[in-house]
Short mmCIF file of C-alpha atoms in Angstrom, two decimals:
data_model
loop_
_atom_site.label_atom_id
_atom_site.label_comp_id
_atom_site.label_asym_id
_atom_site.label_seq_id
_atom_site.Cartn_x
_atom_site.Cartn_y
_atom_site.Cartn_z
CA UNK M 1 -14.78 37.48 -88.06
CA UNK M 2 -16.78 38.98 -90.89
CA UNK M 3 -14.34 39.10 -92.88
CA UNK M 4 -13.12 35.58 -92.26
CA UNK M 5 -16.37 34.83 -93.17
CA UNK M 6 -16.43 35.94 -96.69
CA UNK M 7 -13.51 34.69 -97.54
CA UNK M 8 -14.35 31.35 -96.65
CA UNK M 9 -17.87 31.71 -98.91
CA UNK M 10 -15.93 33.07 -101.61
CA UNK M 11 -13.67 29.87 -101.63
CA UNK M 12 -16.56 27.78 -102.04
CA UNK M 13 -17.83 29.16 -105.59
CA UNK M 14 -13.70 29.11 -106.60
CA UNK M 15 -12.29 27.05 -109.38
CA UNK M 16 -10.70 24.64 -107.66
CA UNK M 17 -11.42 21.48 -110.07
CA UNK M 18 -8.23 20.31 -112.10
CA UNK M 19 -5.85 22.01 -109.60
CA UNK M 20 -2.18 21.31 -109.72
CA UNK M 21 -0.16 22.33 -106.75
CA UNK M 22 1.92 19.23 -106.38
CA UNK M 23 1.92 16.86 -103.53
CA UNK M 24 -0.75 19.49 -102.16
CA UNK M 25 -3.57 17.32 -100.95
CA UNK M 26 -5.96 20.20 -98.95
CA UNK M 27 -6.38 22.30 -96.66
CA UNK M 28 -6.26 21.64 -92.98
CA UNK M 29 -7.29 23.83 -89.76
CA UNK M 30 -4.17 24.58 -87.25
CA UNK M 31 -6.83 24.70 -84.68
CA UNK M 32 -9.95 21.91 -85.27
CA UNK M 33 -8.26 19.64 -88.08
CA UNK M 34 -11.07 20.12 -90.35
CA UNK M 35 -9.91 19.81 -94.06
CA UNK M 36 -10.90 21.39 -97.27
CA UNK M 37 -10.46 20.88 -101.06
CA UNK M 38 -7.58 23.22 -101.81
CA UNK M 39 -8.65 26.69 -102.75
CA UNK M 40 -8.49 30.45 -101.98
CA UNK M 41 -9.83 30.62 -98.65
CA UNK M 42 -7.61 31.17 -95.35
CA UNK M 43 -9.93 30.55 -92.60
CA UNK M 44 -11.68 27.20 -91.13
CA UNK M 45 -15.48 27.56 -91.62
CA UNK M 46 -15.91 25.47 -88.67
CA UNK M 47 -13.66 27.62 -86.13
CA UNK M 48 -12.37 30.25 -88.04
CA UNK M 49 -8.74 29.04 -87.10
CA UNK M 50 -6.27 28.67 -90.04
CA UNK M 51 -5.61 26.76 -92.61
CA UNK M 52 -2.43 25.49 -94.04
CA UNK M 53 -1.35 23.39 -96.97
CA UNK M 54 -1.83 19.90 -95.95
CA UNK M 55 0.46 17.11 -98.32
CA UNK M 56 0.84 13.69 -99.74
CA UNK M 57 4.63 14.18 -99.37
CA UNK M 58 6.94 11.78 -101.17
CA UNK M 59 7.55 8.43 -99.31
CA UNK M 60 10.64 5.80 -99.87
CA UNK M 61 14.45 6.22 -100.01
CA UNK M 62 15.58 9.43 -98.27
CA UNK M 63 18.79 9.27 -100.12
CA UNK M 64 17.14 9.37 -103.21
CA UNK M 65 15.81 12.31 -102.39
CA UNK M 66 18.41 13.95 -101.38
CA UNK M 67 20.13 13.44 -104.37
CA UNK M 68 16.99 14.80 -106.13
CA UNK M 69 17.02 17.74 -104.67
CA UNK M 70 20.46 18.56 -105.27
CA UNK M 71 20.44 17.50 -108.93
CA UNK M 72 17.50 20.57 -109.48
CA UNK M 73 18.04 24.12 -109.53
CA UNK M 74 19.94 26.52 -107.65
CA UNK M 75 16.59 28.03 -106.30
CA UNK M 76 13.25 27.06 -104.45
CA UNK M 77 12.27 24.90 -107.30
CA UNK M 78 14.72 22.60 -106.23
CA UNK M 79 12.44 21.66 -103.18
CA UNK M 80 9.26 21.21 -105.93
CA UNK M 81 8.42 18.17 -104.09
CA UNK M 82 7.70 19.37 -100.81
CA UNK M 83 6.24 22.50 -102.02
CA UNK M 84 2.52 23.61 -103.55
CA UNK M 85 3.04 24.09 -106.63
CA UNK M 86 3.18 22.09 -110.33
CA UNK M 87 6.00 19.89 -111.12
CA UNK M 88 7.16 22.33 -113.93
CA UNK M 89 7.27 25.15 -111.96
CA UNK M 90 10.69 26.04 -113.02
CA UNK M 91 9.61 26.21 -116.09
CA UNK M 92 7.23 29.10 -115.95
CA UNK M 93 8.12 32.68 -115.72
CA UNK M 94 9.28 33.57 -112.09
CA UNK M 95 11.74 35.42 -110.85
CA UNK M 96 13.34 32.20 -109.54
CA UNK M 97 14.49 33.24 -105.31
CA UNK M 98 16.21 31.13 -102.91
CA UNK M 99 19.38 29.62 -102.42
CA UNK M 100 21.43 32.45 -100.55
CA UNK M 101 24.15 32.22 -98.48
CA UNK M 102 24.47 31.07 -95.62
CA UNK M 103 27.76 32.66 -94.22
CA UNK M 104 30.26 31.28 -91.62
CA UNK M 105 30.28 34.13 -89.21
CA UNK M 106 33.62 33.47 -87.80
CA UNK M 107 34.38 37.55 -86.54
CA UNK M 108 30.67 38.13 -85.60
CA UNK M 109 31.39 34.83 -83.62
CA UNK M 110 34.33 36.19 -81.92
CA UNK M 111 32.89 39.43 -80.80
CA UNK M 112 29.95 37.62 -79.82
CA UNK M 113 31.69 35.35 -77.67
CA UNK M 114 30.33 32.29 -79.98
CA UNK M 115 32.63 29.28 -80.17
CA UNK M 116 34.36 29.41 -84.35
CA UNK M 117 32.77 27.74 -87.11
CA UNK M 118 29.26 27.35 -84.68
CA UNK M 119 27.69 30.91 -85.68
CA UNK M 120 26.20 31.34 -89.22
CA UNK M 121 23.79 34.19 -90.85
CA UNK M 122 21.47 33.35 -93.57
CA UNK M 123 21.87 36.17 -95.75
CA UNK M 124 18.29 36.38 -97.61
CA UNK M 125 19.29 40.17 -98.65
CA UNK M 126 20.20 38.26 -102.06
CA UNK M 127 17.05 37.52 -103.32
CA UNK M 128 15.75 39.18 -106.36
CA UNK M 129 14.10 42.25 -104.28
CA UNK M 130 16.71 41.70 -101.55
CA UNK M 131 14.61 40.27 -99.09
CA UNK M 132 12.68 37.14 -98.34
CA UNK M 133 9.56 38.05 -99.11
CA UNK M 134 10.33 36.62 -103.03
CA UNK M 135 10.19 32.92 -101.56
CA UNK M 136 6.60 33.55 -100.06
CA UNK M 137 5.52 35.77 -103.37
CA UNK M 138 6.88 33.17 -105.58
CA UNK M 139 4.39 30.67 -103.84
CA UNK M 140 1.34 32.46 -103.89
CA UNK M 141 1.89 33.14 -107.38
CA UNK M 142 1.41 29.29 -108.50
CA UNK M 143 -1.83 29.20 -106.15
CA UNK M 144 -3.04 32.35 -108.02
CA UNK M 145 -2.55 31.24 -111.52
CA UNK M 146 -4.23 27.94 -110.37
CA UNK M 147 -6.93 29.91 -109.18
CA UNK M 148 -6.98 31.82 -111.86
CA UNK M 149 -6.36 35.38 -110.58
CA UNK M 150 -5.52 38.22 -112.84
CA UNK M 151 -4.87 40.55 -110.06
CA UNK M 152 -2.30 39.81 -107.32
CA UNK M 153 -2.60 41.85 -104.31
CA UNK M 154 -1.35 42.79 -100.73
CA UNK M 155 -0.98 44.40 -97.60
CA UNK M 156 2.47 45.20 -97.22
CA UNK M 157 5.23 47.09 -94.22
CA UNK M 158 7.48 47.66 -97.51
CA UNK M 159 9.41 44.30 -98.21
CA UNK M 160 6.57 42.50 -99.81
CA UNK M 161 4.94 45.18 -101.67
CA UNK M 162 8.16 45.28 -103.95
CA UNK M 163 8.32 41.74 -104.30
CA UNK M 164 4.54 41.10 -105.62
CA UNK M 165 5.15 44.08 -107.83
CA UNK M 166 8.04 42.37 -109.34
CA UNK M 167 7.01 38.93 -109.28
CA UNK M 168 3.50 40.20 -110.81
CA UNK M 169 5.52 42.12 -113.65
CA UNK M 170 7.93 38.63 -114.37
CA UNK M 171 4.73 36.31 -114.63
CA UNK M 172 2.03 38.94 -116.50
CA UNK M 173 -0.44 39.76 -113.83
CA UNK M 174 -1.92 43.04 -112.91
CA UNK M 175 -0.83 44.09 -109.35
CA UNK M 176 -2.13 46.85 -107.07
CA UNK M 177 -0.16 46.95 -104.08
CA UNK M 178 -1.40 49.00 -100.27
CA UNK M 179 0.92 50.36 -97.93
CA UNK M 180 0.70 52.28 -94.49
CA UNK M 181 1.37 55.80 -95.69
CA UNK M 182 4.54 56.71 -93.67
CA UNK M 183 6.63 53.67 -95.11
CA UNK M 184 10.71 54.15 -96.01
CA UNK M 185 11.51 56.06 -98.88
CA UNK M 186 13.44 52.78 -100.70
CA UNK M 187 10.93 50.89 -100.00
CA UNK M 188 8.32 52.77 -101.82
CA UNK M 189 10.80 53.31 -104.79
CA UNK M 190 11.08 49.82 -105.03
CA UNK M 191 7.46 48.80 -105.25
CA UNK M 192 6.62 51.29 -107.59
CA UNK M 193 8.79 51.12 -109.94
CA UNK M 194 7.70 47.68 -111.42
CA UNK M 195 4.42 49.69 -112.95
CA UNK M 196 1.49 48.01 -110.81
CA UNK M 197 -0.27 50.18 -108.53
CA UNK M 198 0.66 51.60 -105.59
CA UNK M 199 -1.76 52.78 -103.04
CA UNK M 200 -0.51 53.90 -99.61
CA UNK M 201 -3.24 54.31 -96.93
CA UNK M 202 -3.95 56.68 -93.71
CA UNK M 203 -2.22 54.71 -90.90
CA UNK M 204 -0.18 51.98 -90.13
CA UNK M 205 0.02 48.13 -91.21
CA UNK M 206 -2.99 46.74 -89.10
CA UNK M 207 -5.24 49.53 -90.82
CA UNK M 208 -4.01 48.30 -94.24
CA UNK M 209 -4.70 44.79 -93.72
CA UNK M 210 -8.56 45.56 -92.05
CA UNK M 211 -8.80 47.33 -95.66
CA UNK M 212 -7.32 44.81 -97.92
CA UNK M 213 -9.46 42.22 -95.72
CA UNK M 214 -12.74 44.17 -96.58
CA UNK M 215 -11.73 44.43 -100.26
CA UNK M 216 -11.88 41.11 -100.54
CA UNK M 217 -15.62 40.79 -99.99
CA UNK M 218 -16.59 43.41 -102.50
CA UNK M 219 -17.21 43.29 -105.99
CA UNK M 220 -14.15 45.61 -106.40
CA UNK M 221 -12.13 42.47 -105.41
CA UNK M 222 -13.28 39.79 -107.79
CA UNK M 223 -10.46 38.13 -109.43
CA UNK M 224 -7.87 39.36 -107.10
CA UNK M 225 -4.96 37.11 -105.48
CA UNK M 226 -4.09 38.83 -102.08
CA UNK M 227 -0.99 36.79 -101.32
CA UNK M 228 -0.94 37.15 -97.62
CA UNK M 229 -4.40 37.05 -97.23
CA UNK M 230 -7.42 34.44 -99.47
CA UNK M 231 -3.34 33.23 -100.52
CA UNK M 232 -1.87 33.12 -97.24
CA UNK M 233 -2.17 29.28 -96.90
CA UNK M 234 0.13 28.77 -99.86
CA UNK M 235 2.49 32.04 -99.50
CA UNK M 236 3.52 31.18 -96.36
CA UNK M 237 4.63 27.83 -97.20
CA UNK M 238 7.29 29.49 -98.77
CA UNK M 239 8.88 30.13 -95.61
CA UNK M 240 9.58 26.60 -95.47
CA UNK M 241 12.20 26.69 -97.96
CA UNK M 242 14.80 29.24 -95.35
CA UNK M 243 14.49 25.78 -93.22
CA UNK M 244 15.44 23.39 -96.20
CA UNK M 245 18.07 25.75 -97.39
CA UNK M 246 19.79 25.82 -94.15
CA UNK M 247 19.41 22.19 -93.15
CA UNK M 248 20.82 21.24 -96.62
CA UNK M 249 23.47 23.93 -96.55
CA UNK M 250 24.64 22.38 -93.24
CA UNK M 251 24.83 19.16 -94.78
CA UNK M 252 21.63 17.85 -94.35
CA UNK M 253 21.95 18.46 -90.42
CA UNK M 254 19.29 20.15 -87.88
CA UNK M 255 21.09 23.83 -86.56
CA UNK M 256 21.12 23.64 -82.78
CA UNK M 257 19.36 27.29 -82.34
CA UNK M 258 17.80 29.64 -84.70
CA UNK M 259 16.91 33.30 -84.39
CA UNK M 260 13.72 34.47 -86.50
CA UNK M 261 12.43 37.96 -86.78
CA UNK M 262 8.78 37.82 -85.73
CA UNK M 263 6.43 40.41 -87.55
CA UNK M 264 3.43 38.34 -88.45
CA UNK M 265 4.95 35.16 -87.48
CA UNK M 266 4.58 33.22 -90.17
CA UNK M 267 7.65 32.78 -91.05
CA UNK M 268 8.72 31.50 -87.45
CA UNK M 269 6.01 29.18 -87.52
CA UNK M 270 6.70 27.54 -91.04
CA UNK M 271 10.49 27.35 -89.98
CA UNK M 272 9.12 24.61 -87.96
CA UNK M 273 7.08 23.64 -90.20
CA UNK M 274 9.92 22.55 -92.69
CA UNK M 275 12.00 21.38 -89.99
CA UNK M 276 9.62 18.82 -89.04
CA UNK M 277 8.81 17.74 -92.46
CA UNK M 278 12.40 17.38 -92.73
CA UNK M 279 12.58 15.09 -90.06
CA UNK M 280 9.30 12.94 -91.10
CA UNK M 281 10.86 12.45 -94.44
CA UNK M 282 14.49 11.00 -92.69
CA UNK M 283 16.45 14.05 -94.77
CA UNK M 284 17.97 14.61 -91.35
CA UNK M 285 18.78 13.17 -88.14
CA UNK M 286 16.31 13.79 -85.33
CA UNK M 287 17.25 16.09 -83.02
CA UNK M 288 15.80 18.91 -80.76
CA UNK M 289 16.65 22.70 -81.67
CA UNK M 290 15.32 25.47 -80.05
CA UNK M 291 14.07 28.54 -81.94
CA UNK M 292 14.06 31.92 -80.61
CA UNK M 293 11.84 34.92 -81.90
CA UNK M 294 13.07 38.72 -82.32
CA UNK M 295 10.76 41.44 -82.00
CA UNK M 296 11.89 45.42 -81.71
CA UNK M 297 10.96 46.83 -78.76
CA UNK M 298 8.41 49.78 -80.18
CA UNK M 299 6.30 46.37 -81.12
CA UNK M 300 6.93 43.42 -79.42
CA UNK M 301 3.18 41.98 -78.45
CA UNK M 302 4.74 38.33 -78.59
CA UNK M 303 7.76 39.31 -76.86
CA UNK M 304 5.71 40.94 -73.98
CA UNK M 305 3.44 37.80 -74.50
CA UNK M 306 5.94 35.42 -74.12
CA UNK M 307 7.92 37.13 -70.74
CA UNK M 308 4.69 37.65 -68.99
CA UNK M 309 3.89 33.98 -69.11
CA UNK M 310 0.19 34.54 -70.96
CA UNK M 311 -0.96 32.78 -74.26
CA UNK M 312 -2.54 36.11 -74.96
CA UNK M 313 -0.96 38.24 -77.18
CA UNK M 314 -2.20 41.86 -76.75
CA UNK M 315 -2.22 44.33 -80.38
CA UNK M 316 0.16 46.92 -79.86
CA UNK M 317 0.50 50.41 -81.94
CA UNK M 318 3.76 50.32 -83.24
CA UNK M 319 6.42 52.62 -82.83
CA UNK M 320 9.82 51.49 -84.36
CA UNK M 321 12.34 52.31 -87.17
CA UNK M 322 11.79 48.23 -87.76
CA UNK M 323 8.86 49.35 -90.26
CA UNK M 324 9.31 45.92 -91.91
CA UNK M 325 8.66 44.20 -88.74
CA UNK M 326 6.01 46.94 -87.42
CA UNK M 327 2.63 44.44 -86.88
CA UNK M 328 1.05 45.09 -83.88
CA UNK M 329 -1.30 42.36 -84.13
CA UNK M 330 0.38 39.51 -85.53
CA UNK M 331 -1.96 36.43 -86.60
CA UNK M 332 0.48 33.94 -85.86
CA UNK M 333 1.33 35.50 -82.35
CA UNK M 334 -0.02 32.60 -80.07
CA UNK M 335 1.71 29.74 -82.40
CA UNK M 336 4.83 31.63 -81.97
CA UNK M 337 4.64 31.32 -78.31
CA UNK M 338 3.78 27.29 -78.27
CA UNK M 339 6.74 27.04 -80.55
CA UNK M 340 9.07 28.87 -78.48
CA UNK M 341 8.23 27.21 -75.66
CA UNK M 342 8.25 23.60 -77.02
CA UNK M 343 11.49 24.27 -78.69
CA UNK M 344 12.97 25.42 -75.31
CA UNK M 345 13.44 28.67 -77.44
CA UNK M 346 12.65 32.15 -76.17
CA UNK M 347 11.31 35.49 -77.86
CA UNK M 348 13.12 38.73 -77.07
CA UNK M 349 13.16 42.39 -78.25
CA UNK M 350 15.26 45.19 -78.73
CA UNK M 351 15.53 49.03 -78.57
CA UNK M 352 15.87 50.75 -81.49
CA UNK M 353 19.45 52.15 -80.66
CA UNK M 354 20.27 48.35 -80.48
CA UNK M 355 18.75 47.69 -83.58
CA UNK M 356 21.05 50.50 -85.14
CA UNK M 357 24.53 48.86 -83.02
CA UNK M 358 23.35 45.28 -84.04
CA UNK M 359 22.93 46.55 -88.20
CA UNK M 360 26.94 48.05 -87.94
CA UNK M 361 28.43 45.17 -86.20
CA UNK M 362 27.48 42.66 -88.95
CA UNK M 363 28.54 44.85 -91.55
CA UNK M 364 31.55 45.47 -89.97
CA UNK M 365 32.39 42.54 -89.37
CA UNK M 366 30.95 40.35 -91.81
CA UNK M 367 30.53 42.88 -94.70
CA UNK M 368 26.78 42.20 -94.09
CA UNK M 369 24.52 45.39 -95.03
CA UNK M 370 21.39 44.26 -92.80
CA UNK M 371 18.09 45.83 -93.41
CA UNK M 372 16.48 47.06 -89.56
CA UNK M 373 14.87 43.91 -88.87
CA UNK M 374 18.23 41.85 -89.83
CA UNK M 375 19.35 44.02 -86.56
CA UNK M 376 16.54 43.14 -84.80
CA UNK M 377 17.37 39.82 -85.17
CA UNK M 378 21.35 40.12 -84.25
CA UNK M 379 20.29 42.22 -81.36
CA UNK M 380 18.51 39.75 -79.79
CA UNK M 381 21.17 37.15 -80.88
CA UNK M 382 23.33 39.41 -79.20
CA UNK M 383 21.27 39.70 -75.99
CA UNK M 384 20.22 36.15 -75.85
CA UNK M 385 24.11 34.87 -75.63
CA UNK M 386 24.88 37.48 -72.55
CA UNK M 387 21.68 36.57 -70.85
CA UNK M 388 22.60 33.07 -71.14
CA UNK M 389 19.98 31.56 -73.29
CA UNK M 390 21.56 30.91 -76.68
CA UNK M 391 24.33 28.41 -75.96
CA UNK M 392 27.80 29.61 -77.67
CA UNK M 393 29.00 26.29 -78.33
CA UNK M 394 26.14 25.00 -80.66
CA UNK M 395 25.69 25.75 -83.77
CA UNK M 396 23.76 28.56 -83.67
CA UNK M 397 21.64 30.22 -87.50
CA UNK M 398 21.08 34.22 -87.66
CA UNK M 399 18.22 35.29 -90.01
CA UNK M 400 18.77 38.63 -92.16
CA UNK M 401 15.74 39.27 -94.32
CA UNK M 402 16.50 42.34 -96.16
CA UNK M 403 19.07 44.11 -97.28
CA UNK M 404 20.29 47.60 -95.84
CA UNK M 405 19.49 49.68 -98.73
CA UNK M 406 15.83 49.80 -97.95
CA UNK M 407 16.34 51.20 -94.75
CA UNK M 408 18.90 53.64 -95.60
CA UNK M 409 17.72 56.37 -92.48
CA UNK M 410 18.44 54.36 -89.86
CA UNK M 411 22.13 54.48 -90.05
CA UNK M 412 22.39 57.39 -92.28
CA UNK M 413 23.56 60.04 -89.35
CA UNK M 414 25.84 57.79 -87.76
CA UNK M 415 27.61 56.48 -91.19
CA UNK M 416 28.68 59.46 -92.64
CA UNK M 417 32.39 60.36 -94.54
CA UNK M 418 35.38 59.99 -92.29
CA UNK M 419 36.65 63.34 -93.58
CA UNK M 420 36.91 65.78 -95.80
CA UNK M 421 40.16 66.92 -97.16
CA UNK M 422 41.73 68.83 -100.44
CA UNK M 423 42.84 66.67 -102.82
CA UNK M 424 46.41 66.83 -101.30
CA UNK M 425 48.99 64.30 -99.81
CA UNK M 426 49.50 66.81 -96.94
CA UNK M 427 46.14 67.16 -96.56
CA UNK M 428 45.38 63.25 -96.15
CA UNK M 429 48.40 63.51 -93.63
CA UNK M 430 47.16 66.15 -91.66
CA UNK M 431 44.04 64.39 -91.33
CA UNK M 432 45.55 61.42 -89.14
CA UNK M 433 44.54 58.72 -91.46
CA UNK M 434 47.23 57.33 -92.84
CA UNK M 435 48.53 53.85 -92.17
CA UNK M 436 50.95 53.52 -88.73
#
């Protein structure tokens, strides 16, 4: 609480006049409804519940803005309108994310037992840092150049952590990034190497945060953006744009079922988030969909949450090669579970040998190089469809967040050469590969 505390003073002496994050009208509680001039603040004064972006979203003519949308760029910016952030965002120095594929997993389908042309993955992996975590970055970047930040900040499992470095390098901010000490090796390549600072602290992800959360409220903080923290309102609005994406990539129709990977949760909850909004503005037919959460099994608080019936969601320690997913006490755990449930979703977890199983099946058969929590997410798929709860026969939407090279040790021992021969046509014969 103390900590919610400060941040919510700090917001009130922050320059907030002459702000310019598009249709963004204020703040808003999830819990009370209070609202709040927009600003860098992430917690309700009155409750201490959370606060999201709250709009003045564009009214008239769906059609016409459909065709608006389409007519802008082949990235987020295209969905400027529904988003906080300037009208000429495109136009500033960013490194530009969204817009990935979303593939038609016709042989995933088939060894899944999933009816052809209803199973899809939406391959995020092709984002600038390979993972999603450049839509949410890309976000609280506008809010801290409005704000007028000259540090941007986080606590990060790996993913994120490259993705402010970059993103910080692109637009000319300082960054100084924290990490749990024991992250992946490619992971802590990749945030260094864009030049900010990289700090990696005694213990895991929950530790981290608790510190970036103090830093905050001391002088050593002052002018510092921590995306996913006095940001988090506007960073996780980003998420929003994986639900536009698909929806339009669809054509401008409402999946039946989606699987999420849940670390924090955000991202599950502003899935629904943009799904809704969709629906308000008449971009897509009304429909119900169900959304289903994915949690590994060495920390799955909402999964446990969510079978034993409870709104509660209990911290766990974690203990998973999933680093990227490893949050043992997620903040958007209990809107996870109302979601799930009103959706007629579900939340599930995995081992980690499934995790491992579920990463080579998509990349063998869909040429798909998931990162762990991408097989997180196909493992549940996976385990959802023989349990009966994801229906094979609707179109069905298969999050991968990251790509594979970050997380290079969990398949490493089992992906090795097939042989190794002299450089000899006898040799390759002898060997028993050659085509029958």
């Amino acid at each position: 609480m103390a900590a919610q505390t400060i941040a919510t003073e700090t917001a009130a002496t922050a320059p907030t006049d002459s702000v310019d994050l598009g249709p963004a009208s204020g703040l808003s509680c999830r819990e009370c409804g209070a609202t709040v001039p927009l600003g860098p603040v992430f917690a309700c004064a009155e409750c201490f519940g959370p606060l999201e972006v709250a709009y003045d979203l564009p009214a008239g003519d769906p059609e016409a803005l459909r065709k608006q949308i389409e007519a802008g760029p082949a990235n987020i910016w295209r969905y400027a309108p529904l988003l906080p952030v300037p009208a000429d965002v495109a136009e500033k120095p960013n490194l530009n994310p969204g817009w990935t594929k979303l593939v038609k997993a016709d042989n995933l389908a088939r060894e899944l037992g999933v009816a052809e042309g209803k199973l899809f993955v939406k391959d995020d992996s092709g984002n600038p840092t390979h993972s999603f975590k450049d839509r949410v970055v890309a976000q609280a970047i506008e809010a801290a150049r409005a704000f007028g930040f000259t540090t941007l900040s986080c606590s990060s499992t790996g993913n994120l952590a490259g993705a402010v470095g970059a993103a910080a390098a692109r637009a000319g901010f300082r960054s100084c990034v924290f990490i749990p000490h024991d992250l992946e090796q490619g992971k802590v390549v990749m945030a260094g190497v864009y030049g900010g600072d990289l700090v990696a602290i005694e213990g895991n992800y929950d530790d981290v945060n608790r510190f970036c959360s103090e830093l905050i409220g001391d002088p050593l903080g002052e002018g510092w953006g921590f995306v996913n923290v006095n940001l988090r309102p506007y960073y996780g609005e980003g998420s929003k744009t994986l639900a536009y994406e698909i929806c339009e990539q669809l054509g401008w129709r409402l999946p039946d079922q989606l699987v999420i990977p849940i670390a924090s949760g955000s991202q599950f909850t502003k899935i629904d988030k943009g799904l809704k909004e969709l629906i308000a503005l008449g971009l897509v037919e009304d429909k119900p969909y169900k959304l289903f959460g994915a949690q590994a099994e060495g920390c799955s608080p909402v999964s446990v949450a969510y079978k034993g019936g409870t709104d509660v969601v209990r911290p766990q320690k974690p203990n998973t090669i999933a680093k990227s997913l490893a949050i043992g006490n997620p903040a958007d755990g209990p809107y996870v579970l109302d979601i799930a449930r009103r959706t007629g979703g579900a939340v599930e977890d995995v081992t980690d040998e499934q995790v491992v199983d579920a990463i080579k099946l998509l990349a063998q058969t869909e040429g798909i190089f998931a990162e762990t929590a991408g097989g997180v997410t196909l493992g549940v798929t996976k385990k959802l469809i023989e349990a009966g709860l994801i229906d094979p026969s609707l179109t069905t939407v298969v999050l991968n967040t990251g790509d594979g090279l970050k997380t290079l040790d969990a398949v490493a021992d089992s992906s090795q050469a097939t042989a190794t021969i002299r450089p000899s046509l006898d040799a390759f014969r002898d060997a028993g590969l050659a085509a029958h």
